[in-house]
Amino acid sequence: MNIVVAQSGGPTSVINSSLLGVIKAAVASDKIEHVYGSKNGIEGIIYNNLIDLSNILTDENEMLLKQTPSAALGSCRYKLPDFSADSEVYSRITKNLEDNGIKAFFYIGGNDSMDTVAKLSKYMADNNIDIKVMGVPKTVDNDLLITDHTPGFGSAAKFVTTALSEIVCDSEVYDLDSVTIVEIMGRHAGWLTASTCILHNTTAAPHLIYLPETKFDVEKCVSDIKEILKKHRSVIIALSEGVEISKQAVSSSDGFGHVQLGGVGRELEALIKDKVGCKVRTVELNVLQRCSAHINSKTDVEEAVAIGSAAVEAMLSGETGKMMCFKRVSNLPYKVEIVTADASLVANGEKAFPLEWITADHNNVKDDAISYFLPLIDGECEIITDNGLPKHITLK
Amino acid sequence: MNIVVAQSGGPTSVINSSLLGVIKAAVASDKIEHVYGSKNGIEGIIYNNLIDLSNILTDENEMLLKQTPSAALGSCRYKLPDFSADSEVYSRITKNLEDNGIKAFFYIGGNDSMDTVAKLSKYMADNNIDIKVMGVPKTVDNDLLITDHTPGFGSAAKFVTTALSEIVCDSEVYDLDSVTIVEIMGRHAGWLTASTCILHNTTAAPHLIYLPETKFDVEKCVSDIKEILKKHRSVIIALSEGVEISKQAVSSSDGFGHVQLGGVGRELEALIKDKVGCKVRTVELNVLQRCSAHINSKTDVEEAVAIGSAAVEAMLSGETGKMMCFKRVSNLPYKVEIVTADASLVANGEKAFPLEWITADHNNVKDDAISYFLPLIDGECEIITDNGLPKHITLK
């Protein structure tokens, strides 16, 4: 049989490691002949835009897949319609898979992709079509249900915490009161922002951590900052992009008369400037959080490869409609098992950061959470460079 | 004799490597007894806030100084007044230096610091005071006169080009037209932004590079983007913070009356959204450019140490009022010499990026510049980590 693999949703810096894992297991199996890559997620299957990946695995390409951020096959934001609303696309997908002798589809993605896995596997089962559909998780947001954590999160957390530790050094040089706001990704879940609590092992920063799981209190924030400034010249705030500062966006007009809406960091910056009056600056870590493969977590890369391979093995043992999950066995020594869960249970859901790890004042993360995060950022990867820059792979 | 070293101005990720170089050479010399660190630049001398660094050099601390970004001694933006305007501070500095048996002051900084070196050394000479004053260059902007390049620039360029190469991967995943603007530091000089031309070795990106050395042309930019979009779905723009998109005034300024730059990316973003109409996003690399020591250039670190040591050796051979400079001997193999120049010739000046390396259309950098930049970002540093994060040193 042949199989196909695709990548979907927002990229991570190890989504190609999971791609590598799928290819490796496929190449290793004598049951699988060709492993195809679908360009731009499931759209490559719909439009029959496939490339053969069966022979790409050289030692160098394995290294390059591990250090190339973002989806090497391209991504999409395509949402598979319900079968009742549009059955035509289901027929088209089935035809293109069958025409290419493909018996299994592996979708590396987040909760939207698991919706696709759930719908498509149900369609295949309902119609007695022998095509299996498996989900491989990825997201820097770490907000997928059931799995202990998601591939991509550990490397994002390693970048964010490393960058923050360096920003702490940068913020402390001048002998004046200042507030530095670092705006961190995560959508409606606070995991990535919360991971900055790891810094508490060595510094007081971040002095304040705000997550979308709790309500933001302006007055409390201002009084907290004033209190912290009595002991520290430089206050560091880790702020999740999902936090709602106010209902009334702070706006400014640019040179062309357009109103520019700031991110939540700039909203908070304006507020602190107004109510505290010291120097305030905002650092948006932006897409670097999901693409800084030069500082990937070795644990994350290895797990991303392993979970991709495990998906192929699970399919070969007869599973379909499942997402692969990590189940944490222990923190010290760190140990995880890879298990399966129904993709329908993950589809479209979001796992919030646990309230019991948030301080009573809703302004920081308890040290209890450190042992959860620490193993995920562990280990440094060897990187192949060319003229001082990391090399990246291109799949055509 | 004793000596004192201080760090000033905006931090870099190798300013502590130059500090290490000064300490190493001082410790190695039998003419020097104590090497003191002045906290927060020259302010530590004015207020007699010195710490003894003579015994800090363990193997681990040497490694940590190399990988700790930002000024470990703290920084300042203090501008030494002209002697005619305020002689009192000169007397105070002299008294505090003499009280501590200090015969030489090493100032690691940019062009403002070289102004201090020039003024103070002239004062000492004019008054027959046997205290020497030497400048050690640093700035991520690479805009100091006379020296071929500045310590700090290579590491900043390595971070910027690495980040940009990763952003290129991130930008190409979706099958839709998009423009990604990456806003890069450098004040009024385009060096750091121009260094992204290194990527042309492997990709077409950045498709457009805008530097403050030439006038920005809105209509040309819009038509260039439309033209590039015919061939590439994802257009990458490297934009220097010093480019003037519109005449809109920027408000805040620091102690030297320097206008604080930033926000030009969002201005350009609004313009492109309006006139091109595709997806546009801005990534501000922000302070990460000057503090991402986890990806320091090995060449830069080694040169920063060497130029710090060379300043001590030059002082011991009788020099004063000088800034240490790199003189490039050859690109391939890369070879530099360390020489001295009068600090007064560097003070307050700015070295622009050469016009002959900018394309005739003022929208990119010629490949001729690559051989200038390439050696500066070369080599990766070994990093000591603790629990998955780089360790940093604190000097108390």
Tab-separated table of N, CA and C in Angstrom, chain A residues 9-11 40 68-71 74-77 158-159 161-163 165-167 169-170 173-175 198-199 201 253-256 258 260 266 281-288 290-295 374 377-380 385-390 392, chain B residues 9-11 40 68-71 74-77 158-159 161-163 165-167 169-170 173-175 198-199 201 245-246 248 266-267 270-271 274 281-288 290-295 374 377-380 385 387-390 392:
chain	number	residue	atom	x	y	z
A	9	GLY	N	-2.551	23.913	9.484
A	9	GLY	CA	-2.625	24.914	10.548
A	9	GLY	C	-1.341	25.713	10.692
A	10	GLY	N	-1.245	26.450	11.780
A	10	GLY	CA	-0.050	27.263	12.032
A	10	GLY	C	1.174	26.388	12.206
A	11	PRO	N	2.288	26.801	11.612
A	11	PRO	CA	3.491	25.966	11.686
A	11	PRO	C	4.113	25.936	13.084
A	40	ASN	N	0.275	21.716	0.910
A	40	ASN	CA	-0.713	22.603	1.523
A	40	ASN	C	-1.868	21.835	2.164
A	68	THR	N	14.513	22.415	10.093
A	68	THR	CA	13.774	23.341	9.230
A	68	THR	C	12.425	23.649	9.866
A	69	PRO	N	12.191	24.899	10.246
A	69	PRO	CA	10.917	25.228	10.872
A	69	PRO	C	9.814	25.337	9.828
A	70	SER	N	8.577	25.354	10.309
A	70	SER	CA	7.434	25.592	9.433
A	70	SER	C	7.199	24.362	8.555
A	71	ALA	N	5.989	24.256	8.008
A	71	ALA	CA	5.604	23.061	7.264
A	71	ALA	C	6.313	22.987	5.919
A	74	GLY	N	4.079	22.769	3.099
A	74	GLY	CA	3.073	23.821	3.031
A	74	GLY	C	1.916	23.489	3.946
A	75	SER	N	1.096	24.486	4.220
A	75	SER	CA	-0.015	24.297	5.141
A	75	SER	C	-1.293	24.841	4.528
A	76	CYS	N	-2.397	24.734	5.253
A	76	CYS	CA	-3.662	25.319	4.794
A	76	CYS	C	-4.521	25.607	6.010
A	77	ARG	N	-5.590	26.329	5.796
A	77	ARG	CA	-6.567	26.554	6.861
A	77	ARG	C	-7.915	25.997	6.418
A	158	LYS	N	11.070	26.655	24.823
A	158	LYS	CA	12.523	26.838	24.974
A	158	LYS	C	12.947	28.182	24.391
A	159	PHE	N	12.397	28.523	23.229
A	159	PHE	CA	12.715	29.835	22.653
A	159	PHE	C	12.208	30.960	23.556
A	161	THR	N	11.429	31.043	26.765
A	161	THR	CA	12.104	31.192	28.057
A	161	THR	C	13.552	31.661	27.878
A	162	THR	N	14.206	31.183	26.816
A	162	THR	CA	15.571	31.652	26.532
A	162	THR	C	15.554	33.142	26.206
A	163	ALA	N	14.650	33.526	25.304
A	163	ALA	CA	14.540	34.943	24.922
A	163	ALA	C	14.230	35.790	26.155
A	165	SER	N	14.923	35.152	29.270
A	165	SER	CA	16.078	35.247	30.176
A	165	SER	C	17.084	36.261	29.639
A	166	GLU	N	17.160	36.373	28.319
A	166	GLU	CA	18.074	37.347	27.724
A	166	GLU	C	17.484	38.767	27.824
A	167	ILE	N	16.171	38.866	27.675
A	167	ILE	CA	15.514	40.173	27.824
A	167	ILE	C	15.647	40.669	29.265
A	169	CYS	N	18.234	40.204	31.183
A	169	CYS	CA	19.570	40.827	31.224
A	169	CYS	C	19.530	42.210	30.598
A	170	ASP	N	18.865	42.304	29.453
A	170	ASP	CA	18.804	43.571	28.715
A	170	ASP	C	18.074	44.654	29.502
A	173	VAL	N	19.945	46.877	32.718
A	173	VAL	CA	21.199	47.628	32.613
A	173	VAL	C	21.123	49.070	33.080
A	174	TYR	N	19.979	49.704	32.900
A	174	TYR	CA	19.919	51.114	33.281
A	174	TYR	C	19.413	51.257	34.707
A	175	ASP	N	19.920	52.250	35.371
A	175	ASP	CA	19.562	52.480	36.762
A	175	ASP	C	18.302	53.349	36.826
A	198	ILE	N	9.462	28.916	34.468
A	198	ILE	CA	10.735	28.191	34.604
A	198	ILE	C	11.848	29.128	35.074
A	199	LEU	N	11.780	30.397	34.654
A	199	LEU	CA	12.814	31.359	35.042
A	199	LEU	C	12.878	31.575	36.554
A	201	ASN	N	13.309	29.555	38.688
A	201	ASN	CA	14.418	28.759	39.232
A	201	ASN	C	15.632	29.619	39.536
A	253	SER	N	-3.395	56.922	15.589
A	253	SER	CA	-3.563	57.145	14.163
A	253	SER	C	-2.192	57.209	13.515
A	254	ASP	N	-2.039	56.534	12.383
A	254	ASP	CA	-0.746	56.602	11.704
A	254	ASP	C	-0.729	57.754	10.707
A	255	GLY	N	0.348	57.850	9.965
A	255	GLY	CA	0.538	58.959	9.050
A	255	GLY	C	-0.479	59.042	7.934
A	256	PHE	N	-1.219	57.959	7.738
A	256	PHE	CA	-2.167	57.924	6.631
A	256	PHE	C	-3.598	58.031	7.108
A	258	HIS	N	-4.990	56.002	9.162
A	258	HIS	CA	-5.536	54.708	9.570
A	258	HIS	C	-5.435	54.574	11.072
A	260	GLN	N	-4.522	52.422	13.997
A	260	GLN	CA	-3.750	51.201	14.169
A	260	GLN	C	-4.074	50.599	15.522
A	266	ARG	N	0.711	46.301	23.670
A	266	ARG	CA	0.718	47.758	23.531
A	266	ARG	C	-0.435	48.412	24.290
A	281	ARG	N	8.143	49.302	27.859
A	281	ARG	CA	8.300	48.887	26.468
A	281	ARG	C	7.681	47.502	26.297
A	282	THR	N	7.298	47.224	25.063
A	282	THR	CA	6.671	45.945	24.743
A	282	THR	C	7.541	45.200	23.748
A	283	VAL	N	7.757	43.923	24.005
A	283	VAL	CA	8.453	43.060	23.052
A	283	VAL	C	7.468	41.978	22.619
A	284	GLU	N	7.118	41.980	21.346
A	284	GLU	CA	6.253	40.920	20.815
A	284	GLU	C	7.157	39.840	20.235
A	285	LEU	N	7.080	38.647	20.775
A	285	LEU	CA	7.980	37.601	20.258
A	285	LEU	C	7.511	37.110	18.891
A	286	ASN	N	6.226	37.352	18.604
A	286	ASN	CA	5.709	37.147	17.251
A	286	ASN	C	5.994	35.743	16.704
A	287	VAL	N	6.130	35.612	15.401
A	287	VAL	CA	6.288	34.281	14.784
A	287	VAL	C	7.586	33.573	15.172
A	288	LEU	N	8.550	34.321	15.719
A	288	LEU	CA	9.796	33.665	16.126
A	288	LEU	C	9.506	32.532	17.104
A	290	ARG	N	7.290	30.310	16.978
A	290	ARG	CA	6.926	29.044	16.355
A	290	ARG	C	7.916	28.616	15.279
A	291	CYS	N	8.926	29.429	15.013
A	291	CYS	CA	9.839	29.059	13.923
A	291	CYS	C	11.320	29.115	14.289
A	292	SER	N	11.661	29.331	15.577
A	292	SER	CA	13.079	29.445	15.933
A	292	SER	C	13.723	28.074	16.106
A	293	ALA	N	13.780	27.344	15.002
A	293	ALA	CA	14.296	25.971	15.038
A	293	ALA	C	15.767	25.913	15.416
A	294	HIS	N	16.472	27.042	15.332
A	294	HIS	CA	17.890	27.024	15.704
A	294	HIS	C	18.060	26.726	17.184
A	295	ILE	N	16.990	26.878	17.960
A	295	ILE	CA	17.083	26.584	19.394
A	295	ILE	C	15.982	25.606	19.810
A	374	LEU	N	9.648	21.708	32.650
A	374	LEU	CA	11.096	21.560	32.529
A	374	LEU	C	11.554	20.466	31.555
A	377	ILE	N	11.553	21.365	27.613
A	377	ILE	CA	12.521	22.272	26.960
A	377	ILE	C	13.931	21.703	27.023
A	378	ASP	N	14.046	20.477	27.505
A	378	ASP	CA	15.377	19.954	27.802
A	378	ASP	C	16.148	19.509	26.555
A	379	GLY	N	17.424	19.821	26.536
A	379	GLY	CA	18.333	19.320	25.517
A	379	GLY	C	18.504	20.263	24.344
A	380	GLU	N	19.742	20.307	23.842
A	380	GLU	CA	20.059	21.170	22.701
A	380	GLU	C	20.357	20.291	21.482
A	385	THR	N	25.189	24.022	9.825
A	385	THR	CA	25.194	25.402	9.333
A	385	THR	C	25.929	25.492	8.002
A	386	ASP	N	25.638	26.553	7.315
A	386	ASP	CA	26.311	26.839	6.062
A	386	ASP	C	26.592	28.345	6.071
A	387	ASN	N	27.852	28.716	6.040
A	387	ASN	CA	28.206	30.137	6.095
A	387	ASN	C	27.605	30.844	7.310
A	388	GLY	N	27.604	30.138	8.449
A	388	GLY	CA	27.158	30.782	9.684
A	388	GLY	C	25.663	30.743	9.926
A	389	LEU	N	24.879	30.204	8.983
A	389	LEU	CA	23.421	30.152	9.145
A	389	LEU	C	22.936	28.707	9.116
A	390	PRO	N	21.863	28.396	9.884
A	390	PRO	CA	21.308	27.040	9.828
A	390	PRO	C	20.824	26.724	8.415
A	392	HIS	N	18.357	24.859	5.733
A	392	HIS	CA	16.957	24.414	5.705
A	392	HIS	C	16.709	23.572	4.464
B	9	GLY	N	25.950	52.872	27.144
B	9	GLY	CA	25.065	52.883	25.978
B	9	GLY	C	24.224	51.625	25.875
B	10	GLY	N	23.599	51.443	24.730
B	10	GLY	CA	22.749	50.273	24.513
B	10	GLY	C	23.564	49.004	24.553
B	11	PRO	N	23.046	47.981	25.201
B	11	PRO	CA	23.815	46.741	25.341
B	11	PRO	C	23.948	45.971	24.027
B	40	ASN	N	27.129	50.917	36.139
B	40	ASN	CA	26.353	51.859	35.340
B	40	ASN	C	27.229	52.910	34.665
B	68	THR	N	26.602	35.809	28.404
B	68	THR	CA	25.634	36.675	29.095
B	68	THR	C	25.464	37.965	28.301
B	69	PRO	N	24.271	38.205	27.760
B	69	PRO	CA	24.080	39.426	26.972
B	69	PRO	C	23.929	40.632	27.888
B	70	SER	N	24.025	41.817	27.290
B	70	SER	CA	23.763	43.051	28.010
B	70	SER	C	24.908	43.331	28.981
B	71	ALA	N	24.996	44.576	29.442
B	71	ALA	CA	26.139	44.987	30.248
B	71	ALA	C	26.047	44.428	31.665
B	74	GLY	N	26.095	46.925	34.244
B	74	GLY	CA	25.089	47.969	34.109
B	74	GLY	C	25.572	49.019	33.121
B	75	SER	N	24.659	49.832	32.656
B	75	SER	CA	24.985	50.837	31.648
B	75	SER	C	24.448	52.195	32.080
B	76	CYS	N	24.699	53.202	31.256
B	76	CYS	CA	24.136	54.527	31.530
B	76	CYS	C	24.007	55.273	30.212
B	77	ARG	N	23.319	56.386	30.260
B	77	ARG	CA	23.250	57.278	29.089
B	77	ARG	C	23.812	58.644	29.470
B	158	LYS	N	24.068	37.844	13.039
B	158	LYS	CA	23.827	36.398	13.013
B	158	LYS	C	22.403	36.097	13.502
B	159	PHE	N	21.974	36.773	14.557
B	159	PHE	CA	20.601	36.569	15.023
B	159	PHE	C	19.597	37.032	13.962
B	161	THR	N	19.881	37.475	10.692
B	161	THR	CA	19.831	36.668	9.466
B	161	THR	C	19.262	35.275	9.744
B	162	THR	N	19.595	34.704	10.900
B	162	THR	CA	19.034	33.401	11.267
B	162	THR	C	17.515	33.521	11.429
B	163	ALA	N	17.101	34.520	12.191
B	163	ALA	CA	15.664	34.729	12.411
B	163	ALA	C	14.961	34.945	11.075
B	165	SER	N	15.877	33.905	8.123
B	165	SER	CA	15.812	32.664	7.340
B	165	SER	C	14.696	31.768	7.868
B	166	GLU	N	14.439	31.823	9.168
B	166	GLU	CA	13.354	31.034	9.753
B	166	GLU	C	11.994	31.664	9.438
B	167	ILE	N	11.950	32.980	9.442
B	167	ILE	CA	10.707	33.681	9.090
B	167	ILE	C	10.346	33.413	7.627
B	169	CYS	N	10.867	30.623	6.035
B	169	CYS	CA	10.185	29.317	6.062
B	169	CYS	C	8.739	29.490	6.530
B	170	ASP	N	8.568	30.258	7.591
B	170	ASP	CA	7.243	30.452	8.185
B	170	ASP	C	6.291	31.162	7.219
B	173	VAL	N	4.289	29.048	3.996
B	173	VAL	CA	3.470	27.838	4.145
B	173	VAL	C	2.084	27.926	3.519
B	174	TYR	N	1.506	29.111	3.530
B	174	TYR	CA	0.146	29.198	3.000
B	174	TYR	C	0.172	29.562	1.520
B	175	ASP	N	-0.782	29.036	0.814
B	175	ASP	CA	-0.858	29.255	-0.622
B	175	ASP	C	-1.645	30.533	-0.901
B	198	ILE	N	22.878	38.516	3.084
B	198	ILE	CA	23.548	37.201	3.163
B	198	ILE	C	22.608	36.093	2.707
B	199	LEU	N	21.305	36.255	2.970
B	199	LEU	CA	20.330	35.228	2.599
B	199	LEU	C	20.263	35.011	1.093
B	201	ASN	N	22.453	34.276	-0.750
B	201	ASN	CA	23.244	33.087	-1.105
B	201	ASN	C	22.354	31.875	-1.378
B	245	ILE	N	9.183	56.550	6.450
B	245	ILE	CA	8.089	56.245	5.537
B	245	ILE	C	7.259	57.492	5.310
B	246	SER	N	6.937	58.144	6.396
B	246	SER	CA	6.199	59.404	6.275
B	246	SER	C	6.887	60.427	7.172
B	248	GLN	N	5.667	61.752	9.719
B	248	GLN	CA	5.081	61.759	11.052
B	248	GLN	C	6.146	61.865	12.140
B	266	ARG	N	5.042	49.095	11.110
B	266	ARG	CA	3.580	49.173	11.115
B	266	ARG	C	3.074	50.281	10.181
B	267	GLU	N	3.858	51.317	10.051
B	267	GLU	CA	3.504	52.366	9.075
B	267	GLU	C	3.494	51.796	7.665
B	270	ALA	N	0.550	49.384	7.068
B	270	ALA	CA	-0.724	50.057	6.766
B	270	ALA	C	-0.759	50.509	5.312
B	271	LEU	N	0.391	51.012	4.863
B	271	LEU	CA	0.500	51.507	3.496
B	271	LEU	C	0.303	50.371	2.475
B	274	ASP	N	-3.205	49.055	2.298
B	274	ASP	CA	-4.055	50.004	1.584
B	274	ASP	C	-3.830	49.941	0.078
B	281	ARG	N	2.029	41.400	7.353
B	281	ARG	CA	2.306	41.386	8.792
B	281	ARG	C	3.692	41.950	9.047
B	282	THR	N	3.882	42.461	10.259
B	282	THR	CA	5.151	43.061	10.643
B	282	THR	C	5.757	42.273	11.793
B	283	VAL	N	7.019	41.968	11.684
B	283	VAL	CA	7.741	41.338	12.791
B	283	VAL	C	8.826	42.310	13.229
B	284	GLU	N	8.719	42.796	14.461
B	284	GLU	CA	9.769	43.660	15.015
B	284	GLU	C	10.732	42.777	15.794
B	285	LEU	N	11.981	42.737	15.376
B	285	LEU	CA	12.919	41.865	16.088
B	285	LEU	C	13.297	42.448	17.447
B	286	ASN	N	13.104	43.768	17.568
B	286	ASN	CA	13.176	44.411	18.884
B	286	ASN	C	14.497	44.131	19.612
B	287	VAL	N	14.481	44.119	20.926
B	287	VAL	CA	15.731	43.969	21.691
B	287	VAL	C	16.400	42.616	21.522
B	288	LEU	N	15.662	41.628	20.993
B	288	LEU	CA	16.290	40.323	20.772
B	288	LEU	C	17.534	40.471	19.906
B	290	ARG	N	19.840	42.592	20.042
B	290	ARG	CA	21.060	42.971	20.757
B	290	ARG	C	21.324	42.084	21.965
B	291	CYS	N	20.440	41.131	22.239
B	291	CYS	CA	20.646	40.321	23.455
B	291	CYS	C	20.551	38.817	23.233
B	292	SER	N	20.441	38.354	21.977
B	292	SER	CA	20.296	36.908	21.750
B	292	SER	C	21.646	36.201	21.781
B	293	ALA	N	22.238	36.211	22.956
B	293	ALA	CA	23.581	35.647	23.122
B	293	ALA	C	23.606	34.142	22.892
B	294	HIS	N	22.435	33.495	22.929
B	294	HIS	CA	22.425	32.047	22.705
B	294	HIS	C	22.864	31.709	21.283
B	295	ILE	N	22.838	32.698	20.406
B	295	ILE	CA	23.271	32.451	19.028
B	295	ILE	C	24.346	33.460	18.606
B	374	LEU	N	29.849	38.215	5.687
B	374	LEU	CA	29.909	36.779	5.972
B	374	LEU	C	30.876	36.387	7.097
B	377	ILE	N	29.560	36.849	10.895
B	377	ILE	CA	28.555	35.997	11.549
B	377	ILE	C	29.058	34.564	11.681
B	378	ASP	N	30.316	34.349	11.350
B	378	ASP	CA	30.802	32.973	11.247
B	378	ASP	C	31.072	32.317	12.601
B	379	GLY	N	30.702	31.068	12.712
B	379	GLY	CA	31.052	30.245	13.866
B	379	GLY	C	29.987	30.235	14.943
B	380	GLU	N	29.821	29.077	15.569
B	380	GLU	CA	28.832	28.915	16.631
B	380	GLU	C	29.570	28.717	17.957
B	385	THR	N	24.421	25.297	29.576
B	385	THR	CA	23.000	25.408	29.921
B	385	THR	C	22.740	24.819	31.309
B	387	ASN	N	19.232	23.267	33.103
B	387	ASN	CA	17.808	22.970	32.933
B	387	ASN	C	17.262	23.465	31.593
B	388	GLY	N	18.054	23.311	30.545
B	388	GLY	CA	17.569	23.650	29.213
B	388	GLY	C	17.714	25.108	28.817
B	389	LEU	N	18.203	25.954	29.730
B	389	LEU	CA	18.356	27.382	29.423
B	389	LEU	C	19.816	27.805	29.557
B	390	PRO	N	20.255	28.777	28.738
B	390	PRO	CA	21.629	29.279	28.869
B	390	PRO	C	21.830	29.898	30.261
B	392	HIS	N	23.531	32.556	32.856
B	392	HIS	CA	24.048	33.929	32.788
B	392	HIS	C	24.770	34.275	34.077
